[in-house]
Coordinates of C-alpha atoms in Angstrom, one line a residue:
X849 CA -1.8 23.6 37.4
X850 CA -5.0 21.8 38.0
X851 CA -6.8 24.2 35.1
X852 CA -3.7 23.0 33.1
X853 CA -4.4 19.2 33.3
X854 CA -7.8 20.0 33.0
X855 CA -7.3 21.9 29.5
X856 CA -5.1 19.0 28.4
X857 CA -7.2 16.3 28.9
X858 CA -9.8 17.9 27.3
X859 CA -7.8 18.6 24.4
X860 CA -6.8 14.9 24.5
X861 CA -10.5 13.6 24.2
X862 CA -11.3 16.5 21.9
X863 CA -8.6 15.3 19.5
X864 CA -9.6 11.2 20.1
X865 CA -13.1 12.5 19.2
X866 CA -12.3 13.7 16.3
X867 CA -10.0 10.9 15.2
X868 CA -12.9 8.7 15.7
X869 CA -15.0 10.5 13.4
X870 CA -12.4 10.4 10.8
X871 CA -12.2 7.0 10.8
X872 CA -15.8 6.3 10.3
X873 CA -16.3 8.6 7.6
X874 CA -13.1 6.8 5.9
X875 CA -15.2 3.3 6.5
X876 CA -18.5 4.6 5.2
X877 CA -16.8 6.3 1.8
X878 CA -14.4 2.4 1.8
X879 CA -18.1 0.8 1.7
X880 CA -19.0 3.4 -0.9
X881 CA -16.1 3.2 -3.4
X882 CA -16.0 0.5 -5.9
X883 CA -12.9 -1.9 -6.0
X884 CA -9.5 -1.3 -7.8
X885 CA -8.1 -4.0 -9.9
X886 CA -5.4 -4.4 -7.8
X887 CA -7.8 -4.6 -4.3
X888 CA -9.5 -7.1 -6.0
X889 CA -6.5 -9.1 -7.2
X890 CA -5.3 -8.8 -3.1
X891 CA -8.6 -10.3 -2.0
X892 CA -7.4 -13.2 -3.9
X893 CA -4.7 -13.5 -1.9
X894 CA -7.1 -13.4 1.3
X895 CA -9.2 -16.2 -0.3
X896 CA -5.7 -18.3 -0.7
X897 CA -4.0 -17.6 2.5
X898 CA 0.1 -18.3 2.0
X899 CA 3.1 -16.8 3.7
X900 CA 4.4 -15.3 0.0
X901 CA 2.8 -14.4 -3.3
X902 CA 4.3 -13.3 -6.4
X903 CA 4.4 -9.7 -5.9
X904 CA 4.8 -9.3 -2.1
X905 CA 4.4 -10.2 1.1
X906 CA 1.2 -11.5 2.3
X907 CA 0.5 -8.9 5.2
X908 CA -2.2 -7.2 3.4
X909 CA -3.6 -10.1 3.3
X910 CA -4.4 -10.8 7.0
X911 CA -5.4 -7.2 6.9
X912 CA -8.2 -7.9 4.6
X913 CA -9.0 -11.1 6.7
X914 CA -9.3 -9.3 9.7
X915 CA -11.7 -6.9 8.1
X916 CA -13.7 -9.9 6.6
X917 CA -14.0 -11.0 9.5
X918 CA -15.8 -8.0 10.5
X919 CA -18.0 -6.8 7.4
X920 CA -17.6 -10.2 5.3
X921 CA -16.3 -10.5 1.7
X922 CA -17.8 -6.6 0.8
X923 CA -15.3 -3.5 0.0
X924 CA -16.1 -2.4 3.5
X925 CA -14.7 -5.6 4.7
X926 CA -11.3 -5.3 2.3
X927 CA -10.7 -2.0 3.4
X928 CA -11.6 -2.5 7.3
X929 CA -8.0 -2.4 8.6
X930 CA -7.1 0.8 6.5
X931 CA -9.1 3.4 8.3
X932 CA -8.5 1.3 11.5
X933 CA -4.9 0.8 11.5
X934 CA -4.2 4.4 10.4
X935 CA -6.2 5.7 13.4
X936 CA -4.2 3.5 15.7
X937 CA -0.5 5.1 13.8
X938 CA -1.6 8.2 13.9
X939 CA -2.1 7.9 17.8
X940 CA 1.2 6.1 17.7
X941 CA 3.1 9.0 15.8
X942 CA 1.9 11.3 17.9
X943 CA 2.6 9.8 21.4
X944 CA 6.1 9.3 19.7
X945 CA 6.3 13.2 18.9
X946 CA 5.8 14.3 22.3
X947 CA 8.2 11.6 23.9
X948 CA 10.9 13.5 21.4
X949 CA 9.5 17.0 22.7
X950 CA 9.8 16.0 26.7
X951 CA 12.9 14.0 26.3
X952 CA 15.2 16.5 24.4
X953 CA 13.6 19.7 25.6
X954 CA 15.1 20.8 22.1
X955 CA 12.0 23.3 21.3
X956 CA 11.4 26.2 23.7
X957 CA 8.7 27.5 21.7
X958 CA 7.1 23.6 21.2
X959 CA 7.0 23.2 24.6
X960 CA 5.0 25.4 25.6
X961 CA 2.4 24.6 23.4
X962 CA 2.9 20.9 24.0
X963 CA 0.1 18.8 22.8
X964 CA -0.9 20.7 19.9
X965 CA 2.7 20.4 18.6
X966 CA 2.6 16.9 18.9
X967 CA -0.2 16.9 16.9
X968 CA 1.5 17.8 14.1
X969 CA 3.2 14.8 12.4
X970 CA -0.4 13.0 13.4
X971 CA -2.5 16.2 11.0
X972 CA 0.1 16.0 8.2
X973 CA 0.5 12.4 7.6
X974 CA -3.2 12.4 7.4
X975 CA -3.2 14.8 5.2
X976 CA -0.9 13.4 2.4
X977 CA -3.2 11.9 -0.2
X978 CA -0.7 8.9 -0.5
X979 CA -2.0 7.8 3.3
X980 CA -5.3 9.5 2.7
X981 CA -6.5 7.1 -0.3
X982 CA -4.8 4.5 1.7
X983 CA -7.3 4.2 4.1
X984 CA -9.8 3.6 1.5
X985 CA -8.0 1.7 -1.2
X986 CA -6.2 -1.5 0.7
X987 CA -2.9 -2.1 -0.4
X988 CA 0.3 -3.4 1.2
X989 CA 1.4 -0.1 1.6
X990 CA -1.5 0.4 4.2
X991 CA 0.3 -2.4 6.9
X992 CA 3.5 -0.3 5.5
X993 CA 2.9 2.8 7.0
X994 CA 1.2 1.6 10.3
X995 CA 4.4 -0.8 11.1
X996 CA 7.0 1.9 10.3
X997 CA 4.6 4.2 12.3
X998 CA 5.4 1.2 15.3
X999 CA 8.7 1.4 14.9
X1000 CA 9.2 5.0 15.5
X1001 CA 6.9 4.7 18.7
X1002 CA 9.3 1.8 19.3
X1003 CA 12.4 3.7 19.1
X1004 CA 11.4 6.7 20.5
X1005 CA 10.2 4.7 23.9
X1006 CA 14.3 3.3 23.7
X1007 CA 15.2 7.1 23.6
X1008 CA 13.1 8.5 26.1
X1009 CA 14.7 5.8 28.8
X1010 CA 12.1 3.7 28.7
X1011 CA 13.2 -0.1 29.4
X1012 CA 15.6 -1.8 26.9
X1013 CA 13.0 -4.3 26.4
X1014 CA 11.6 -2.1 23.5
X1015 CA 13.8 -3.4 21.3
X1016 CA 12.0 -6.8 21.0
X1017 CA 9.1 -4.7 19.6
X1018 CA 11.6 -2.8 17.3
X1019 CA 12.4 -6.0 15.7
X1020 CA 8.8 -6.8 15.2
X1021 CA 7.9 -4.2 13.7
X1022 CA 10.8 -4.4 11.1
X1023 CA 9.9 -8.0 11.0
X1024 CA 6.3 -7.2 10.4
X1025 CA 7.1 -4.6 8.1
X1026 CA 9.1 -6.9 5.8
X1027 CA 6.2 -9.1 5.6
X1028 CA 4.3 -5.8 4.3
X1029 CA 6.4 -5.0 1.5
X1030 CA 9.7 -5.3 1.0
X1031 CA 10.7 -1.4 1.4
X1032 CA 10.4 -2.2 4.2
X1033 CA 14.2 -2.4 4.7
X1034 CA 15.2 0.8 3.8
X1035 CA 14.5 2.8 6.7
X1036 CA 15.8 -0.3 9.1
X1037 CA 19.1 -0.5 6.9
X1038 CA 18.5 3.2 8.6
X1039 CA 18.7 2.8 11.8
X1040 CA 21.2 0.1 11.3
X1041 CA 23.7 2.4 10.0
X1042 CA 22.7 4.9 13.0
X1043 CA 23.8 1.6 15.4
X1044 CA 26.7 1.5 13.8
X1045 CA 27.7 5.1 13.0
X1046 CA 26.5 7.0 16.2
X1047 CA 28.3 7.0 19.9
X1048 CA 24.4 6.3 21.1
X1049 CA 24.2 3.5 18.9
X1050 CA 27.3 1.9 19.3
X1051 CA 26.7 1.3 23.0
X1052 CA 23.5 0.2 22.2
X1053 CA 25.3 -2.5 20.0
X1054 CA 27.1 -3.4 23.2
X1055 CA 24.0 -4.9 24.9
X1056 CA 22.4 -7.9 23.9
X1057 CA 19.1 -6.1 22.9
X1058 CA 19.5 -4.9 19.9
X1059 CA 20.6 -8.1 18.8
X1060 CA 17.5 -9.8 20.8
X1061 CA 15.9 -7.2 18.5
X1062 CA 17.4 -8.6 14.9
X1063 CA 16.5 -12.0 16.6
X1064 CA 12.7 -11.5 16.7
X1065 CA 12.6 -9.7 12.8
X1066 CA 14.5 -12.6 11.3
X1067 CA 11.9 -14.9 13.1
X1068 CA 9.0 -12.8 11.3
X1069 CA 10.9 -12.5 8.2
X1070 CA 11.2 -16.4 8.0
X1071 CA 8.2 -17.3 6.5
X1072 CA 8.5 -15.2 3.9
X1073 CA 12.1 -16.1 2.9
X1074 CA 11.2 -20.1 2.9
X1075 CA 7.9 -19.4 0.9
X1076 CA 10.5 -17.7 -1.7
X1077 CA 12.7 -20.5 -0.8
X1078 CA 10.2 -23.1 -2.2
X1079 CA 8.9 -21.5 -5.0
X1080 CA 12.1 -20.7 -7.1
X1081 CA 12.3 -17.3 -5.0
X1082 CA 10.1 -15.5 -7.6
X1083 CA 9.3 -12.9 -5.5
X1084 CA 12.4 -12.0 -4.7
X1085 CA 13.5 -12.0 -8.3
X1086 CA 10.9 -9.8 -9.2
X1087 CA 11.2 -6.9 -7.0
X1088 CA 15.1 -7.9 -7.1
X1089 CA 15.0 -7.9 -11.0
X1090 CA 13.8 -4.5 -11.4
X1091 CA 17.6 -3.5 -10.7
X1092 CA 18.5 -4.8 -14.1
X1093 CA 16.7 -2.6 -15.9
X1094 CA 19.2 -0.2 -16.3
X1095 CA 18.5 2.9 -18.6
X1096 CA 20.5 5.6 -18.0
X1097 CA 19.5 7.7 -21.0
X1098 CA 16.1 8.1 -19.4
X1099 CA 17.4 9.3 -16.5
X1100 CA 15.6 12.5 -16.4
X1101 CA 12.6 10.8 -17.3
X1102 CA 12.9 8.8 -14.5
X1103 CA 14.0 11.7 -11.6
X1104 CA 11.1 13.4 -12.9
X1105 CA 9.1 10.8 -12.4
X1106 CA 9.9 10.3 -9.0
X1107 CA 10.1 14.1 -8.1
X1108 CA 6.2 14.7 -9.8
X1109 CA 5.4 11.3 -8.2
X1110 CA 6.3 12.9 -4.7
X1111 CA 4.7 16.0 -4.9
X1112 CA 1.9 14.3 -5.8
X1113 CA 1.2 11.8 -3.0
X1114 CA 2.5 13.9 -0.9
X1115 CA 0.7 17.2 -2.0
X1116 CA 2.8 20.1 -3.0
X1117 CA 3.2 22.0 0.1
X1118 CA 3.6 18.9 2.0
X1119 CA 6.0 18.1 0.0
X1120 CA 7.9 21.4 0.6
X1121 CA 7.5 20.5 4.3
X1122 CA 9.0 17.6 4.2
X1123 CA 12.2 18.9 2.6
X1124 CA 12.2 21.7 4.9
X1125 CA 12.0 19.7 7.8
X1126 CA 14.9 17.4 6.7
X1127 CA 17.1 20.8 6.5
X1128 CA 15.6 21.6 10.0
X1129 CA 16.8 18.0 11.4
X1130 CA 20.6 18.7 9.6
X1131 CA 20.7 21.0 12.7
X1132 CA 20.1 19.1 15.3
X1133 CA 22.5 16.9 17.1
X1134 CA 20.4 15.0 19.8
X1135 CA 19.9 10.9 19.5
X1136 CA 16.3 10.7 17.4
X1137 CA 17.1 13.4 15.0
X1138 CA 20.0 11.5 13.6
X1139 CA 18.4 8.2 13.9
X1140 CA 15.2 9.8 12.0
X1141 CA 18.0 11.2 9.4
X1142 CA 19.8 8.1 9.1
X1143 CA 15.9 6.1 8.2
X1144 CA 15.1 9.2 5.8
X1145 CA 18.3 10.1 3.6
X1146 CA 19.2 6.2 3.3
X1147 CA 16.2 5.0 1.7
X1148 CA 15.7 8.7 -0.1
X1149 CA 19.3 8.0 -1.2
X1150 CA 19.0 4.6 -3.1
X1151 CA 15.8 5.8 -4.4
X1152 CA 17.6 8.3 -6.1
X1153 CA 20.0 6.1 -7.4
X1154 CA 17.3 3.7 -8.5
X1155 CA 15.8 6.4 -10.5
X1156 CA 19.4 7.0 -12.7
X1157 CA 18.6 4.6 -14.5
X1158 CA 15.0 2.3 -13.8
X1159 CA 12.2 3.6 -12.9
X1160 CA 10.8 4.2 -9.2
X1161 CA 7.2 3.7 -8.8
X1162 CA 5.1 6.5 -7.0
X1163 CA 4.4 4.5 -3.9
X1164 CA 7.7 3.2 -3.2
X1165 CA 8.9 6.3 -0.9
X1166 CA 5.7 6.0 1.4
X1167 CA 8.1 3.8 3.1
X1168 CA 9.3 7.4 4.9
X1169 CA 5.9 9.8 5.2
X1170 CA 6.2 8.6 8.8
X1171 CA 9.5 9.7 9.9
X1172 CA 8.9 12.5 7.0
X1173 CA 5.9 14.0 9.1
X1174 CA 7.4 13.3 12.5
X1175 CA 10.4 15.2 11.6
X1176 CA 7.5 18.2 10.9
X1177 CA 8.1 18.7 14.6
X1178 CA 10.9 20.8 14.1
X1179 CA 9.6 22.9 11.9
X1180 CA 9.0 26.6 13.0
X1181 CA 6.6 27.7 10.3
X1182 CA 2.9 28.1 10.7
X1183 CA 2.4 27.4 7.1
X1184 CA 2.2 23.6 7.7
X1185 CA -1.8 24.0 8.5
X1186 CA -2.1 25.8 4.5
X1187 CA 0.4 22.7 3.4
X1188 CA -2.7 20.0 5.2
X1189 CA -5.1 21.9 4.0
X1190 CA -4.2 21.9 0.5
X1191 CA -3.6 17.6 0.7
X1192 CA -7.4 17.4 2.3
X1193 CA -8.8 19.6 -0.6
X1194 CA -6.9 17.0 -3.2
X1195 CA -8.1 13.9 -1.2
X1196 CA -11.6 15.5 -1.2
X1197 CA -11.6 16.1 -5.1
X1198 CA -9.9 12.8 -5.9
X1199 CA -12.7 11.2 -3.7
X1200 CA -15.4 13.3 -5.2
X1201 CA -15.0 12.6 -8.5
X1202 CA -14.5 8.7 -7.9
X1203 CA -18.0 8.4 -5.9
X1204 CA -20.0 11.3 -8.5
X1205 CA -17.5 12.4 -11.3
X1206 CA -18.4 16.0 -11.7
X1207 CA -16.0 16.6 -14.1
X1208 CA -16.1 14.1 -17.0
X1209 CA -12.6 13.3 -17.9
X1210 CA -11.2 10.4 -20.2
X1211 CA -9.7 7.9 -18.9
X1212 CA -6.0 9.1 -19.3
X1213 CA -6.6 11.7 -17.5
X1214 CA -9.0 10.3 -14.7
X1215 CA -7.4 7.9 -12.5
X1216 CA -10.3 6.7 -10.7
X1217 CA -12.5 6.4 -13.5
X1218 CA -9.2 4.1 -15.2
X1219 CA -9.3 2.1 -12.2
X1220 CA -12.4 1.9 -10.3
X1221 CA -15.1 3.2 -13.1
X1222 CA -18.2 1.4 -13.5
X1223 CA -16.7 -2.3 -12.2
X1224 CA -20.4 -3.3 -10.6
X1225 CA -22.5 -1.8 -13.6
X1226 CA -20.0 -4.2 -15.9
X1227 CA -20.1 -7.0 -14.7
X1228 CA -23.5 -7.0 -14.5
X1229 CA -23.7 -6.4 -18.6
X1230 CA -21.2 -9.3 -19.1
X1231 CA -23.6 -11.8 -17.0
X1232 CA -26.8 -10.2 -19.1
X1233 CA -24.9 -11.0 -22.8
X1234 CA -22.9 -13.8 -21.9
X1235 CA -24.8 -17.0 -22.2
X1236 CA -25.5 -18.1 -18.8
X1237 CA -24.0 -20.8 -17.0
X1238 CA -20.7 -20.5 -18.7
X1239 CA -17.5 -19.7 -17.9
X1240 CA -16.1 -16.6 -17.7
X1241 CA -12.2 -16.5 -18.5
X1242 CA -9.8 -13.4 -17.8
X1243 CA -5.8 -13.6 -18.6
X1244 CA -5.4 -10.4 -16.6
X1245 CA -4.9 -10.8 -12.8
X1246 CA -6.8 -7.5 -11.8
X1247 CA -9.9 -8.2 -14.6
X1248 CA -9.8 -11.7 -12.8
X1249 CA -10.3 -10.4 -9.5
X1250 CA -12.9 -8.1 -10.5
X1251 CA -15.3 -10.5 -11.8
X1252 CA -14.7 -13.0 -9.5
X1253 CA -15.9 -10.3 -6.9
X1254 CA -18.7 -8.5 -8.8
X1255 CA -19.9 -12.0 -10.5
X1256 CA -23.3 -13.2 -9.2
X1257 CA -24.1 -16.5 -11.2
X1258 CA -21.0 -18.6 -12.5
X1259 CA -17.8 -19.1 -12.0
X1260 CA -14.8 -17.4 -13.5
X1261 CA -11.3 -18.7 -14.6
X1262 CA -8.2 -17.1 -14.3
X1263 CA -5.4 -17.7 -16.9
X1264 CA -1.5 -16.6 -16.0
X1265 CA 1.6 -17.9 -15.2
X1266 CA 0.9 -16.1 -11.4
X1267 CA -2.2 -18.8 -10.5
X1268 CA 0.3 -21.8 -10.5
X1269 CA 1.7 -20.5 -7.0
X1270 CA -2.0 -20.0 -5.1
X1271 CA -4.1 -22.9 -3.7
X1272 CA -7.2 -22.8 -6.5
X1273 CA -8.5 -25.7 -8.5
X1274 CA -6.6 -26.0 -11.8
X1275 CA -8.5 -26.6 -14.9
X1276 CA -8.3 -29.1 -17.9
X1277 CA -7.1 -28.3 -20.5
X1278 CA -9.9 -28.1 -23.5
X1279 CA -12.5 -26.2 -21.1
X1280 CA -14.2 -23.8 -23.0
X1281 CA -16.0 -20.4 -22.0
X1282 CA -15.5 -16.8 -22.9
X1283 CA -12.7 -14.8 -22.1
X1284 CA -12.7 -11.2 -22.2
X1285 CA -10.0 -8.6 -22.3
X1286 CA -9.0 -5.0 -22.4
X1287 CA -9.2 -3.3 -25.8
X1288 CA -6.0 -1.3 -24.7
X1289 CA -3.7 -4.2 -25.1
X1290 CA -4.1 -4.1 -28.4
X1291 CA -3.5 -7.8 -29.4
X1292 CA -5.2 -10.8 -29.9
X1293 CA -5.5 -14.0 -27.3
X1294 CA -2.5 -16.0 -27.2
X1295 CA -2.5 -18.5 -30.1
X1296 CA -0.5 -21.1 -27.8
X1297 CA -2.8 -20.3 -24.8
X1298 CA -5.9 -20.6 -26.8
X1299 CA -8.3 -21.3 -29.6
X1300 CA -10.8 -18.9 -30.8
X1301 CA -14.1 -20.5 -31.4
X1302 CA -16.0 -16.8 -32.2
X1303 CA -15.5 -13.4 -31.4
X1304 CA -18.7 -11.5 -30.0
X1305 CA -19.1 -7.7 -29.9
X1306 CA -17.7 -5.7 -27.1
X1307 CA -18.6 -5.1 -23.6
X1308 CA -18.1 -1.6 -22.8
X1309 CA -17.3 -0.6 -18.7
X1310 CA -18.4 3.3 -18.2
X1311 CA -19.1 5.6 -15.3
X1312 CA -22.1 8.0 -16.4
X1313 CA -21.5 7.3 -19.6
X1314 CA -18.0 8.4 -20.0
X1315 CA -16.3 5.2 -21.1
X1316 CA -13.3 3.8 -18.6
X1317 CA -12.9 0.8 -20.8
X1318 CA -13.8 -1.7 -23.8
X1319 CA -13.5 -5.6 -23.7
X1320 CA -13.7 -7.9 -26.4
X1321 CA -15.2 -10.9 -25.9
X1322 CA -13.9 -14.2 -27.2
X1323 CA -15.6 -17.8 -27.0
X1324 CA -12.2 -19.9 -26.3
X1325 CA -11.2 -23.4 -25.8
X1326 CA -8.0 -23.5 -23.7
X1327 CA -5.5 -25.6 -25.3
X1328 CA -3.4 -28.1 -23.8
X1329 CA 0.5 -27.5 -22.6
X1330 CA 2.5 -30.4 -23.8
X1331 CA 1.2 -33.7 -22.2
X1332 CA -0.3 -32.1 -18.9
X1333 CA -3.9 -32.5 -19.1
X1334 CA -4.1 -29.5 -16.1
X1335 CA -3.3 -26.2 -16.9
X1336 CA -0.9 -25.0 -14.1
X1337 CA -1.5 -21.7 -15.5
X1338 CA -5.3 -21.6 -14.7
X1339 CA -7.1 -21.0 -11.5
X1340 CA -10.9 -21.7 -11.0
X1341 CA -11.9 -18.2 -8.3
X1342 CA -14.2 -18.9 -5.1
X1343 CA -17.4 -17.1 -5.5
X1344 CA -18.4 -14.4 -3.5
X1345 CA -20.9 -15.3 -1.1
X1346 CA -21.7 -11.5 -0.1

């Protein structure tokens, strides 16, 4: 027995160990990795604290505070809370996999090996590329995951008889998870419906904590709902609008979308795993496997019907990879450690060719040459041919971001409807400076927005000389909006004092 405990905690610290050095080499390649557009856009966010923003919820935000607090306003700083926060879920997923293994005493075979079976929803999540690039790459999915992650743990503590209590942290980390991203709800609609359809669940229902629960999430969910409130509710309308666009004779565009999109976060054999592992759970009949079906197959279900006629972006069903790779658990086969290592050999090549590009790709083709290509090396061209001391204008939110954080020596203004709900310094209207923009939109400035001065020869942004992007550069004044003599629509960016 004592050789036993000995072996285990070993195993333990062996495994913490390891974890550890995972998440430094996923802070040294964040520092490494230049900024997507969309990072960039978020640090705007960071720079403009609020409790809602047009496209989400602002917990990435205090994410990417929290890391800037660490490592300042650099990408290791933006990114911070990625590596850390998925070191702290994956301790969380697994700590929740072996209270389902000791509780149930389901597995005969899983018990024996204990620990290292527990281990397994910890190695596979890790080894999707979705949660893989999320450590580097700071989106709101990255609070997403860890919060659904706490939730499970959350649960799973209920389950295993631990004090009712729990349910105050349940609701938290729904709450908290709302004010991720609003998916957020799909897997707690889940566990709703297993309140309400289950035996277990309905005698939960009959104590108050469940409710103290729903309590503490509507508490954390009301900032959100009165920043919405008093801003026309624009963010709910637009993740709420994307219902309307119905198109049901694209529906097999549109499944196979979402099916290709899945495999591909996921990693094909991870993929596989996860659908096997939700036939595995079909068989069980014990408290957590129905709650985990009830937070998979509702959300996968309304995905689904999503995609008969809209589209469903790639990222939308990370929402489940948690509960997806706890469920793993069940799963009998050995091929699970082929399934991570294929997902670690994608990460690696994805990664690979972002930091060296090995294989020169255009940019259809080569995501991270599309999105993070060449941003420093650019921005430095545009301040070397731009006269200096001007301003630099962008009417793209992500090409805004970027310069604002690449941009050594003047200031940059962002022009979009989306700057009149953040805290920045408007501009007047007749400012003039230079506004660039992306060849691929294929059009010219806005005629209403404003008036061309002179056109100036095109900036191009490259990695090793294969070619991500051109901008053409226009010398603009803006023009003025009816009688305002601010344009709403504007917002002068803070510098980045790196």
């Amino acid at each position: 027995m004592i050789a036993k405990t000995a072996n285990h905690i070993r195993g333990v610290w062996m495994c913490l160990i390891a974890l550890g050095l995972l998440t430094l080499l996923r802070l040294i390649l964040a520092a490494w990795i230049p900024l997507s557009p969309d990072e960039a856009y978020y640090r705007l966010w960071a720079l403009a604290p609020a409790a809602g923003y047009l496209d989400h919820p602002p917990m990435v935000t205090l994410w990417m505070r929290i890391g800037m607090f660490f490592a300042g306003d650099t990408a290791e700083g933006l990114r911070f809370m990625g590596p850390v926060s998925a070191a702290i879920g994956t301790v969380l997923l697994v700590q929740t996999a072996q209270q389902w293994l000791q509780s149930q005493k389901l597995f005969a075979e899983s018990a024996s090996s204990g620990f290292v079976t527990a281990l397994k929803p910890g190695i596979v999540l890790n080894s999707t590329l979705a949660v893989g690039l999320g450590t580097l790459i700071m989106t709101p999915d990255t609070p997403l995951v860890f919060f659904m992650a706490l939730l499970l743990w959350s649960v799973s503590n209920l389950l295993s008889g631990k004090h009712p209590a729990f349910w105050l942290l349940v609701g938290l980390s729904a709450g908290l998870g709302f004010d991720s991203k609003y998916t957020a709800l799909l897997p707690v609609a889940g566990l709703g419906m297993w309140l309400l359809a289950t035996r277990a669940g309905r005698q939960w229902l009959r104590t108050p904590w469940p409710w103290l629960g729903a309590m503490v999430a509507v508490i954390c969910m009301v900032p959100v709902v009165e920043w919405n409130a008093t801003h026309h509710w624009v963010s709910f309308l637009k993740q709420g609008g994307r219902a309307g666009d119905w198109q049901p004779a694209r529906m097999f565009t549109f499944m196979g979308e979402l099916l290709g999109g899945q495999i591909g976060l996921a990693s094909p054999l991870i993929f596989v795993l996860f659908v096997v592992a939700v036939k595995y759970l079909l068989r069980l009949r014990d408290q957590f496997a129905q709650l985990l079906l009830c937070m998979i197959l509702l959300p996968v279900a309304v995905f689904v019907q999503h995609a008969i006629g809209a589209r469903v972006q790639a990222n939308w069903p990370v929402v489940l990879y948690p509960a997806l790779a706890l469920s793993v658990v069940c799963v009998p086969y050995r091929w699970w450690k082929a399934a991570c290592a294929l997902g670690v050999a994608m990460f690696i090549v994805v990664v690979g060719q972002a930091l060296w590009a090995p294989v020169h790709l255009s940019p259809h083709f080569d995501m991270t040459l599309r999105q993070m290509g060449g941003w420093p090396e650019f921005v430095e061209s545009v301040e070397k041919q731009i006269p200096p001391d001007t301003l630099l204008i962008a009417d793209e939110y992500g090409l805004a971001g970027e310069l604002s954080f690449y941009v050594q020596n003047r200031k940059v203004l962002a022009v979009e409807p989306r700057w009149q709900f953040f805290a920045f310094p408007h501009s007047t209207c007749g400012a003039e400076g230079y506004l660039l923009r992306s060849r691929r939109r294929h059009d010219q400035p806005d005629s209403t927005l404003f008036d061309i001065l002179a056109q100036y020869p095109d900036i191009s942004r490259s990695r090793h000389s294969a070619v991500a992007d051109s901008y053409a550069v226009y010398h603009i004044r803006l023009r003025c909006l009816g009688n305002a003599e601010m344009r709403e629509d504007t917002a002068i960016l803070p510098a980045n004092k790196r």
